[in-house]
Amino acid sequence: MRFVDQIRVHAKAGDGGSGCCSFRREKFIPRGGPDGGDGGRGGNIVLEANADTDTLVAFFFEPLIRSGRGGHGTGKDKHGRSAQPNVVKVPVGTIIRRAGATPRDPVEDEPIVDLSVAGQRFLLCKGGDGGKGNTHFKSSTNRVPRQHTKGYEGEEGWFLMELRTIADIGLVGYPNAGKSTLLGALSSARPKAAPYPFTTLHPSVGVVELEGYRRVTIADIPGLIEGAHENRGLGHEFLRHIVRCRTLFFVLDMAGSEGRSPIEDYQTLRKELRLYDPLLAKKPACIIANKMDVPEAHENLKAFKTRFPKLKILPISAEGGEGLQGVRDYAAKKLFAPKVVPEVIVTD
Ligand SMILES: Nc1nc2c(ncn2[C@@H]2O[C@H](COP(=O)(O)OP(=O)(O)O)[C@@H](O)[C@H]2O)c(=O)[nH]1
Ligand SMILES: [Mg+2]
């Protein structure tokens, strides 16, 4: 099974309960008026971005979302019970699009919601209103109304859920550039490992503690190779993961080990990203010049700076623990604007 970061689901909110047709029956009131209560509302389906969930795998096994129907109205003007909403937890960073009823149907380009902040809620399908009891149909000309209405149907639809947020910082680089070493050196905690049987591409995420109790997440996303944009290797899997990292840190082997050239490496990395999604090329990014403990690295860094004078370059030795404070400071500066909570479209 693959890392589930995209899944089509069908959601249907509860139908409303029916209104009731009933008349008062009491001692000494032989022909009482109508007293049929209204039906209750069907339960809404509400999505909630949840920070403790990091996969859509639950929907892989159960791609149907439902909520309860409203109770029917009863006599003595008793209204049916409204059903509780079904609040469905999805990972922070889940994007919802309208889809068709079969996998071949097109998916709408424009998302209907991006659940990007923990706690954010979105009303996906509204429960149906309850029907009206016969009390509502009483009039001067109709004292014995038998009309009552059925409950309305709950909204339903097919949706595509897509998970795109991985971390604040995505480490992008060729194998052996030092991404894993850097992640280990920077991060104090690892969020609980998600139980994906598919591990080769599963991004490894760490938490970096910054001054003032601020924290950012950083992801080591292995697997970028040349031709990734053509889906070579597991290219698209990889690229989809980095789309929603807020910033990218390109990790380069500045020592040029194994005959690599940092300049070429950087150009190829950028090219792969651009060919996959031009937006990726516009993402805020900086260069981590790693392995600066190796003497040759200094020459290479000089050449690199001459070639790319405008790039922000942070020289480090991930293994030797040099320059890591510079990386933290840069992360704090770039990422630690207070998070704006996007307007919640509908809350229940
Ligand atoms: N000399 C030197 N070697 C490093 C440094 N950082 C990582 N390495 C070595 O480079 C190799 C690849 O590192 P790794 O973190 O696994 O790279 P990844 O494939 O990008 O995750 C390992 O043998 C590391 O010990 C560094 O700062 N200096
Ligand atoms: Mg690694």
CSV table of C-alpha atoms and ligand atoms in Angstrom, one decimal:
chain,number,residue,atom,x,y,z
A,1,MET,CA,0.0,0.0,0.0
A,2,ARG,CA,1.2,3.5,-0.7
A,3,PHE,CA,1.4,6.5,1.4
A,4,VAL,CA,-2.2,7.8,1.2
A,5,ASP,CA,-2.1,11.4,0.5
A,6,GLN,CA,-5.0,11.6,-1.9
A,7,ILE,CA,-8.3,9.9,-1.7
A,8,ARG,CA,-11.8,10.2,-3.2
A,9,VAL,CA,-14.7,10.0,-0.8
A,10,HIS,CA,-18.4,10.1,-0.8
A,11,ALA,CA,-20.1,12.1,1.8
A,12,LYS,CA,-23.8,12.3,2.6
A,13,ALA,CA,-25.3,14.2,5.5
A,14,GLY,CA,-28.3,12.9,7.4
A,15,ASP,CA,-31.8,13.4,6.1
A,16,GLY,CA,-34.2,15.4,8.1
A,17,GLY,CA,-36.9,13.6,10.1
A,18,SER,CA,-40.5,13.8,8.9
A,19,GLY,CA,-43.1,16.0,10.3
A,20,CYS,CA,-46.0,14.2,12.1
A,21,CYS,CA,-49.7,14.2,11.5
A,22,SER,CA,-51.5,13.9,14.9
A,23,PHE,CA,-54.4,15.3,16.8
A,24,ARG,CA,-55.0,16.0,20.4
A,25,ARG,CA,-56.8,13.2,22.2
A,26,GLU,CA,-57.7,14.2,25.7
A,27,LYS,CA,-60.5,13.6,28.0
A,28,PHE,CA,-63.3,16.2,27.7
A,29,ILE,CA,-61.7,17.5,24.4
A,30,PRO,CA,-63.3,15.2,21.9
A,31,ARG,CA,-61.9,16.7,18.8
A,32,GLY,CA,-58.6,18.4,19.6
A,33,GLY,CA,-56.6,20.3,17.1
A,34,PRO,CA,-53.6,19.1,15.2
A,35,ASP,CA,-50.5,18.5,17.4
A,36,GLY,CA,-48.0,16.8,15.0
A,37,GLY,CA,-44.4,17.9,15.8
A,38,ASP,CA,-41.7,18.7,13.2
A,39,GLY,CA,-39.0,16.4,12.2
A,40,GLY,CA,-35.5,17.0,13.5
A,41,ARG,CA,-32.6,18.1,11.4
A,42,GLY,CA,-30.2,15.6,9.9
A,43,GLY,CA,-26.7,15.7,11.1
A,44,ASN,CA,-24.1,17.9,9.3
A,45,ILE,CA,-20.8,16.5,8.1
A,46,VAL,CA,-18.1,18.8,9.3
A,47,LEU,CA,-14.4,18.4,8.6
A,48,GLU,CA,-11.9,19.4,11.2
A,49,ALA,CA,-8.2,20.0,10.7
A,50,ASN,CA,-6.5,17.9,13.4
A,51,ALA,CA,-2.9,18.2,14.3
A,52,ASP,CA,-2.6,14.7,15.6
A,53,THR,CA,-3.7,13.1,12.4
A,54,ASP,CA,-1.2,12.9,9.6
A,55,THR,CA,-2.6,10.7,7.1
A,56,LEU,CA,-5.8,10.1,5.0
A,57,VAL,CA,-5.3,6.4,5.3
A,58,ALA,CA,-8.6,6.0,7.3
A,59,PHE,CA,-10.5,7.1,4.3
A,60,PHE,CA,-8.6,4.6,2.2
A,61,PHE,CA,-10.4,1.8,4.1
A,62,GLU,CA,-13.7,3.6,4.5
A,63,PRO,CA,-14.3,6.2,1.8
A,64,LEU,CA,-17.8,6.9,2.9
A,65,ILE,CA,-18.7,9.6,5.3
A,66,ARG,CA,-22.2,9.7,6.8
A,67,SER,CA,-24.1,11.3,9.6
A,68,GLY,CA,-27.3,10.4,11.4
A,69,ARG,CA,-30.8,11.3,10.3
A,70,GLY,CA,-33.1,13.5,12.2
A,71,GLY,CA,-35.8,12.0,14.4
A,72,HIS,CA,-39.4,12.1,13.2
A,73,GLY,CA,-41.8,14.4,14.8
A,74,THR,CA,-44.4,12.8,17.1
A,75,GLY,CA,-47.8,13.7,18.6
A,76,LYS,CA,-48.3,16.2,21.4
A,77,ASP,CA,-46.2,18.7,19.4
A,78,LYS,CA,-43.0,16.8,20.1
A,79,HIS,CA,-40.3,17.6,17.6
A,80,GLY,CA,-37.9,15.0,16.4
A,81,ARG,CA,-34.4,15.0,17.7
A,82,SER,CA,-31.8,16.7,15.6
A,83,ALA,CA,-28.9,14.5,14.8
A,84,GLN,CA,-25.4,15.4,16.1
A,85,PRO,CA,-23.0,16.5,13.4
A,86,ASN,CA,-20.4,14.0,12.3
A,87,VAL,CA,-17.1,15.8,12.9
A,88,VAL,CA,-14.5,14.1,10.8
A,89,LYS,CA,-10.9,14.7,11.6
A,90,VAL,CA,-8.5,15.2,8.7
A,91,PRO,CA,-4.8,16.1,8.8
A,92,VAL,CA,-3.9,19.8,8.9
A,93,GLY,CA,-3.2,20.7,5.3
A,94,THR,CA,-6.0,18.7,3.7
A,95,ILE,CA,-7.3,20.3,0.6
A,96,ILE,CA,-10.8,19.4,-0.6
A,97,ARG,CA,-12.0,19.5,-4.1
A,98,ARG,CA,-15.3,18.5,-5.7
A,99,ALA,CA,-15.0,15.3,-7.7
A,100,GLY,CA,-17.2,13.1,-9.9
A,101,ALA,CA,-18.8,9.8,-9.0
A,102,THR,CA,-16.2,7.7,-10.7
A,103,PRO,CA,-12.4,7.9,-10.6
A,104,ARG,CA,-12.3,8.9,-14.3
A,105,ASP,CA,-14.5,12.0,-13.8
A,106,PRO,CA,-12.7,15.3,-13.7
A,107,VAL,CA,-11.8,16.9,-10.4
A,108,GLU,CA,-12.5,20.6,-10.0
A,109,ASP,CA,-9.3,22.6,-10.1
A,110,GLU,CA,-10.4,25.1,-7.4
A,111,PRO,CA,-10.4,23.7,-4.0
A,112,ILE,CA,-13.5,24.3,-1.9
A,113,VAL,CA,-11.4,24.5,1.2
A,114,ASP,CA,-7.9,24.2,2.4
A,115,LEU,CA,-7.9,23.1,6.0
A,116,SER,CA,-4.5,24.6,6.9
A,117,VAL,CA,-4.8,25.5,10.5
A,118,ALA,CA,-5.4,23.1,13.4
A,119,GLY,CA,-9.0,23.3,14.6
A,120,GLN,CA,-10.3,24.9,11.5
A,121,ARG,CA,-13.7,23.5,10.6
A,122,PHE,CA,-15.6,23.3,7.4
A,123,LEU,CA,-19.2,22.3,6.7
A,124,LEU,CA,-18.9,19.8,3.9
A,125,CYS,CA,-22.5,18.6,3.7
A,126,LYS,CA,-25.5,20.1,5.4
A,127,GLY,CA,-28.0,17.9,7.1
A,128,GLY,CA,-31.5,18.1,5.7
A,129,ASP,CA,-34.1,20.2,7.5
A,130,GLY,CA,-36.9,18.3,9.3
A,131,GLY,CA,-40.3,18.2,7.8
A,132,LYS,CA,-43.2,20.2,9.2
A,133,GLY,CA,-45.8,18.6,11.4
A,134,ASN,CA,-49.5,19.1,10.7
A,135,THR,CA,-49.8,21.9,13.3
A,136,HIS,CA,-48.3,24.2,10.7
A,137,PHE,CA,-51.1,23.7,8.3
A,138,LYS,CA,-53.9,24.7,10.6
A,139,SER,CA,-56.0,27.7,9.3
A,140,SER,CA,-59.5,29.1,9.7
A,141,THR,CA,-60.6,27.1,6.8
A,142,ASN,CA,-58.8,23.9,7.7
A,143,ARG,CA,-59.1,22.9,11.3
A,144,VAL,CA,-58.3,19.3,10.7
A,145,PRO,CA,-55.2,19.5,8.6
A,146,ARG,CA,-53.7,16.2,7.6
A,147,GLN,CA,-50.8,17.7,5.6
A,148,HIS,CA,-47.3,17.2,7.0
A,149,THR,CA,-44.1,17.2,5.1
A,150,LYS,CA,-41.3,14.7,4.8
A,151,GLY,CA,-37.8,15.6,5.9
A,152,TYR,CA,-35.4,17.1,3.4
A,153,GLU,CA,-32.5,15.1,2.1
A,154,GLY,CA,-29.1,15.8,3.5
A,155,GLU,CA,-26.5,17.2,1.0
A,156,GLU,CA,-24.2,14.7,-0.6
A,157,GLY,CA,-21.3,14.6,-3.0
A,158,TRP,CA,-18.0,13.2,-4.1
A,159,PHE,CA,-14.9,14.9,-3.0
A,160,LEU,CA,-11.2,14.5,-3.5
A,161,MET,CA,-9.2,14.9,-0.3
A,162,GLU,CA,-5.5,15.7,-0.8
A,163,LEU,CA,-2.8,16.1,1.8
A,164,ARG,CA,-0.1,18.4,0.9
A,165,THR,CA,1.4,20.0,3.9
A,166,ILE,CA,4.4,18.3,5.2
A,167,ALA,CA,6.4,20.8,7.2
A,168,ASP,CA,7.4,24.4,7.4
A,169,ILE,CA,10.8,23.5,5.9
A,170,GLY,CA,11.4,20.9,3.3
A,171,LEU,CA,15.0,19.7,2.9
A,172,VAL,CA,15.6,19.1,-0.8
A,173,GLY,CA,18.8,17.6,-2.1
A,174,TYR,CA,20.5,14.7,-3.7
A,175,PRO,CA,21.2,11.5,-1.8
A,176,ASN,CA,24.2,11.9,0.5
A,177,ALA,CA,24.0,15.7,0.6
A,178,GLY,CA,23.5,15.4,4.3
A,179,LYS,CA,19.7,15.9,4.8
A,180,SER,CA,19.2,13.2,7.3
A,181,THR,CA,22.3,14.3,9.3
A,182,LEU,CA,21.0,17.9,9.3
A,183,LEU,CA,17.5,16.9,10.4
A,184,GLY,CA,19.0,14.9,13.2
A,185,ALA,CA,21.2,17.8,14.3
A,186,LEU,CA,18.5,20.4,14.2
A,187,SER,CA,15.5,18.6,15.6
A,188,SER,CA,14.9,17.9,19.2
A,189,ALA,CA,11.8,15.8,18.8
A,190,ARG,CA,10.3,13.6,16.2
A,191,PRO,CA,6.5,13.6,15.9
A,192,LYS,CA,5.3,10.0,16.4
A,193,ALA,CA,6.2,8.0,13.3
A,194,ALA,CA,3.2,7.4,11.2
A,195,PRO,CA,2.5,3.7,10.6
A,196,TYR,CA,3.0,3.6,6.8
A,197,PRO,CA,4.0,0.3,5.5
A,198,PHE,CA,5.4,2.3,2.6
A,199,THR,CA,8.6,3.8,4.0
A,200,THR,CA,11.0,4.6,1.3
A,201,LEU,CA,9.4,7.9,0.5
A,202,HIS,CA,7.8,8.6,3.7
A,203,PRO,CA,9.1,12.0,4.8
A,204,SER,CA,10.8,12.1,8.0
A,205,VAL,CA,9.7,15.2,10.0
A,206,GLY,CA,11.4,16.8,13.0
A,207,VAL,CA,10.6,19.7,15.2
A,208,VAL,CA,13.1,22.5,15.5
A,209,GLU,CA,13.0,24.5,18.7
A,210,LEU,CA,13.7,28.2,18.2
A,211,GLU,CA,14.2,30.9,20.7
A,212,GLY,CA,11.1,32.0,22.7
A,213,TYR,CA,9.5,28.6,22.6
A,214,ARG,CA,8.8,28.8,19.0
A,215,ARG,CA,9.0,25.7,16.9
A,216,VAL,CA,9.0,24.9,13.2
A,217,THR,CA,8.8,21.5,11.5
A,218,ILE,CA,11.4,20.3,9.1
A,219,ALA,CA,11.1,17.4,6.7
A,220,ASP,CA,13.7,15.3,5.1
A,221,ILE,CA,12.1,14.1,1.9
A,222,PRO,CA,14.3,11.6,0.3
A,223,GLY,CA,14.1,10.5,-3.2
A,224,LEU,CA,14.7,13.4,-5.5
A,225,ILE,CA,16.5,12.2,-8.6
A,226,GLU,CA,17.0,13.5,-12.0
A,227,GLY,CA,13.9,12.9,-14.1
A,228,ALA,CA,11.6,13.1,-11.0
A,229,HIS,CA,9.2,15.5,-12.8
A,230,GLU,CA,8.7,12.7,-15.4
A,231,ASN,CA,7.8,10.4,-12.5
A,232,ARG,CA,11.1,8.6,-12.8
A,233,GLY,CA,11.9,6.7,-9.7
A,234,LEU,CA,9.2,7.8,-7.3
A,235,GLY,CA,9.4,11.3,-8.6
A,236,HIS,CA,5.8,12.4,-8.4
A,237,GLU,CA,5.3,11.0,-5.0
A,238,PHE,CA,8.3,13.0,-3.8
A,239,LEU,CA,7.4,16.2,-5.6
A,240,ARG,CA,3.8,16.1,-4.3
A,241,HIS,CA,5.2,16.1,-0.8
A,242,ILE,CA,7.3,19.1,-1.2
A,243,VAL,CA,4.6,21.2,-2.9
A,244,ARG,CA,3.3,22.3,0.5
A,245,CYS,CA,6.4,22.7,2.5
A,246,ARG,CA,6.3,26.4,3.3
A,247,THR,CA,10.0,27.0,2.4
A,248,LEU,CA,12.6,24.8,0.8
A,249,PHE,CA,16.1,24.5,2.0
A,250,PHE,CA,18.3,23.1,-0.7
A,251,VAL,CA,21.0,21.0,0.9
A,252,LEU,CA,24.1,20.8,-1.2
A,253,ASP,CA,27.2,18.8,-0.8
A,254,MET,CA,29.6,21.7,-1.0
A,255,ALA,CA,32.6,19.3,-0.8
A,256,GLY,CA,31.6,17.9,-4.1
A,257,SER,CA,32.0,14.4,-2.9
A,258,GLU,CA,31.8,11.6,-5.4
A,259,GLY,CA,32.6,14.0,-8.2
A,260,ARG,CA,29.5,16.1,-7.8
A,261,SER,CA,29.3,19.7,-8.6
A,262,PRO,CA,27.3,21.9,-6.2
A,263,ILE,CA,26.4,24.4,-9.0
A,264,GLU,CA,25.1,21.7,-11.3
A,265,ASP,CA,23.3,19.9,-8.5
A,266,TYR,CA,21.5,23.1,-7.6
A,267,GLN,CA,20.6,23.8,-11.2
A,268,THR,CA,19.2,20.3,-11.7
A,269,LEU,CA,17.2,20.4,-8.5
A,270,ARG,CA,15.6,23.6,-9.5
A,271,LYS,CA,14.9,22.4,-12.9
A,272,GLU,CA,13.1,19.3,-11.6
A,273,LEU,CA,10.9,21.3,-9.3
A,274,ARG,CA,10.1,23.9,-12.0
A,275,LEU,CA,9.2,21.2,-14.5
A,276,TYR,CA,6.8,19.6,-12.1
A,277,ASP,CA,5.2,22.7,-10.8
A,278,PRO,CA,6.3,26.3,-11.7
A,279,LEU,CA,5.0,27.4,-8.3
A,280,LEU,CA,7.6,25.3,-6.6
A,281,ALA,CA,10.3,27.4,-8.3
A,282,LYS,CA,8.8,30.5,-6.7
A,283,LYS,CA,8.8,29.1,-3.2
A,284,PRO,CA,11.0,30.9,-0.7
A,285,ALA,CA,14.2,29.0,-0.6
A,286,CYS,CA,17.7,29.1,0.6
A,287,ILE,CA,20.9,27.1,0.2
A,288,ILE,CA,22.4,25.0,2.9
A,289,ALA,CA,26.1,24.6,2.0
A,290,ASN,CA,26.9,21.5,3.8
A,291,LYS,CA,30.2,19.7,4.5
A,292,MET,CA,32.1,22.9,5.1
A,293,ASP,CA,34.5,20.9,7.3
A,294,VAL,CA,36.0,19.4,4.2
A,295,PRO,CA,38.8,21.7,2.9
A,296,GLU,CA,37.7,21.6,-0.8
A,297,ALA,CA,34.3,23.0,0.2
A,298,HIS,CA,35.7,26.5,0.5
A,299,GLU,CA,36.7,26.8,-3.1
A,300,ASN,CA,33.4,25.4,-4.2
A,301,LEU,CA,31.5,27.8,-2.0
A,302,LYS,CA,33.4,30.7,-3.5
A,303,ALA,CA,32.6,29.6,-7.0
A,304,PHE,CA,29.0,29.0,-6.0
A,305,LYS,CA,28.6,32.5,-4.6
A,306,THR,CA,30.0,34.0,-7.7
A,307,ARG,CA,27.6,32.1,-9.8
A,308,PHE,CA,24.6,32.8,-7.7
A,309,PRO,CA,25.3,36.1,-5.9
A,310,LYS,CA,21.7,36.8,-4.9
A,311,LEU,CA,21.0,33.5,-3.1
A,312,LYS,CA,20.9,33.2,0.6
A,313,ILE,CA,23.6,30.8,1.5
A,314,LEU,CA,24.1,29.2,4.9
A,315,PRO,CA,27.4,27.4,5.2
A,316,ILE,CA,27.3,24.5,7.7
A,317,SER,CA,28.8,21.3,8.7
A,318,ALA,CA,25.8,19.1,9.7
A,319,GLU,CA,28.1,16.4,11.0
A,320,GLY,CA,30.4,18.8,12.9
A,321,GLY,CA,27.5,20.8,14.2
A,322,GLU,CA,28.8,24.0,12.7
A,323,GLY,CA,26.6,26.8,11.6
A,324,LEU,CA,23.4,25.3,12.9
A,325,GLN,CA,22.5,28.4,14.9
A,326,GLY,CA,22.6,30.3,11.6
A,327,VAL,CA,20.1,27.9,10.2
A,328,ARG,CA,17.8,28.3,13.2
A,329,ASP,CA,18.0,32.1,13.1
A,330,TYR,CA,17.2,32.1,9.4
A,331,ALA,CA,14.2,29.8,10.0
A,332,ALA,CA,13.0,32.0,12.7
A,333,LYS,CA,13.2,35.1,10.6
A,334,LYS,CA,11.6,33.5,7.5
A,335,LEU,CA,8.9,31.4,9.1
A,336,PHE,CA,8.0,33.0,12.3
A,337,ALA,CA,5.5,35.5,11.2
A,338,PRO,CA,2.4,35.0,13.4
A,339,LYS,CA,0.1,32.5,11.8
A,340,VAL,CA,-3.0,34.1,10.4
A,341,VAL,CA,-6.0,31.9,10.9
A,342,PRO,CA,-7.8,31.8,7.6
A,343,GLU,CA,-11.4,32.7,7.7
A,344,VAL,CA,-13.4,29.6,8.5
A,345,ILE,CA,-16.0,29.3,5.8
A,346,VAL,CA,-18.8,27.8,7.8
A,347,THR,CA,-18.7,26.6,11.4
A,348,ASP,CA,-21.3,24.5,12.9
B,1,LIG,N1,32.3,15.6,6.1
B,1,LIG,C1,31.0,15.7,6.2
B,1,LIG,N2,30.2,14.7,6.0
B,1,LIG,C2,28.9,14.8,6.2
B,1,LIG,C3,28.3,16.0,6.7
B,1,LIG,N3,27.0,15.8,6.8
B,1,LIG,C4,26.8,14.5,6.4
B,1,LIG,N4,27.9,13.9,6.0
B,1,LIG,C5,28.1,12.5,5.5
B,1,LIG,O1,27.4,12.4,4.3
B,1,LIG,C6,26.8,11.1,4.1
B,1,LIG,C7,25.4,11.3,3.8
B,1,LIG,O2,24.7,11.9,4.8
B,1,LIG,P1,23.1,11.8,5.0
B,1,LIG,O3,22.7,12.7,6.1
B,1,LIG,O4,22.7,10.4,5.1
B,1,LIG,O5,22.6,12.3,3.6
B,1,LIG,P2,21.2,12.3,2.9
B,1,LIG,O6,21.2,11.2,1.9
B,1,LIG,O7,21.0,13.6,2.2
B,1,LIG,O8,20.2,12.1,4.0
B,1,LIG,C8,27.0,10.4,5.5
B,1,LIG,O9,28.1,9.5,5.3
B,1,LIG,C9,27.4,11.6,6.4
B,1,LIG,O10,28.2,11.1,7.4
B,1,LIG,C10,29.2,17.1,7.0
B,1,LIG,O11,28.8,18.1,7.4
B,1,LIG,N5,30.5,16.9,6.7
B,2,MG,MG,18.8,10.5,4.2
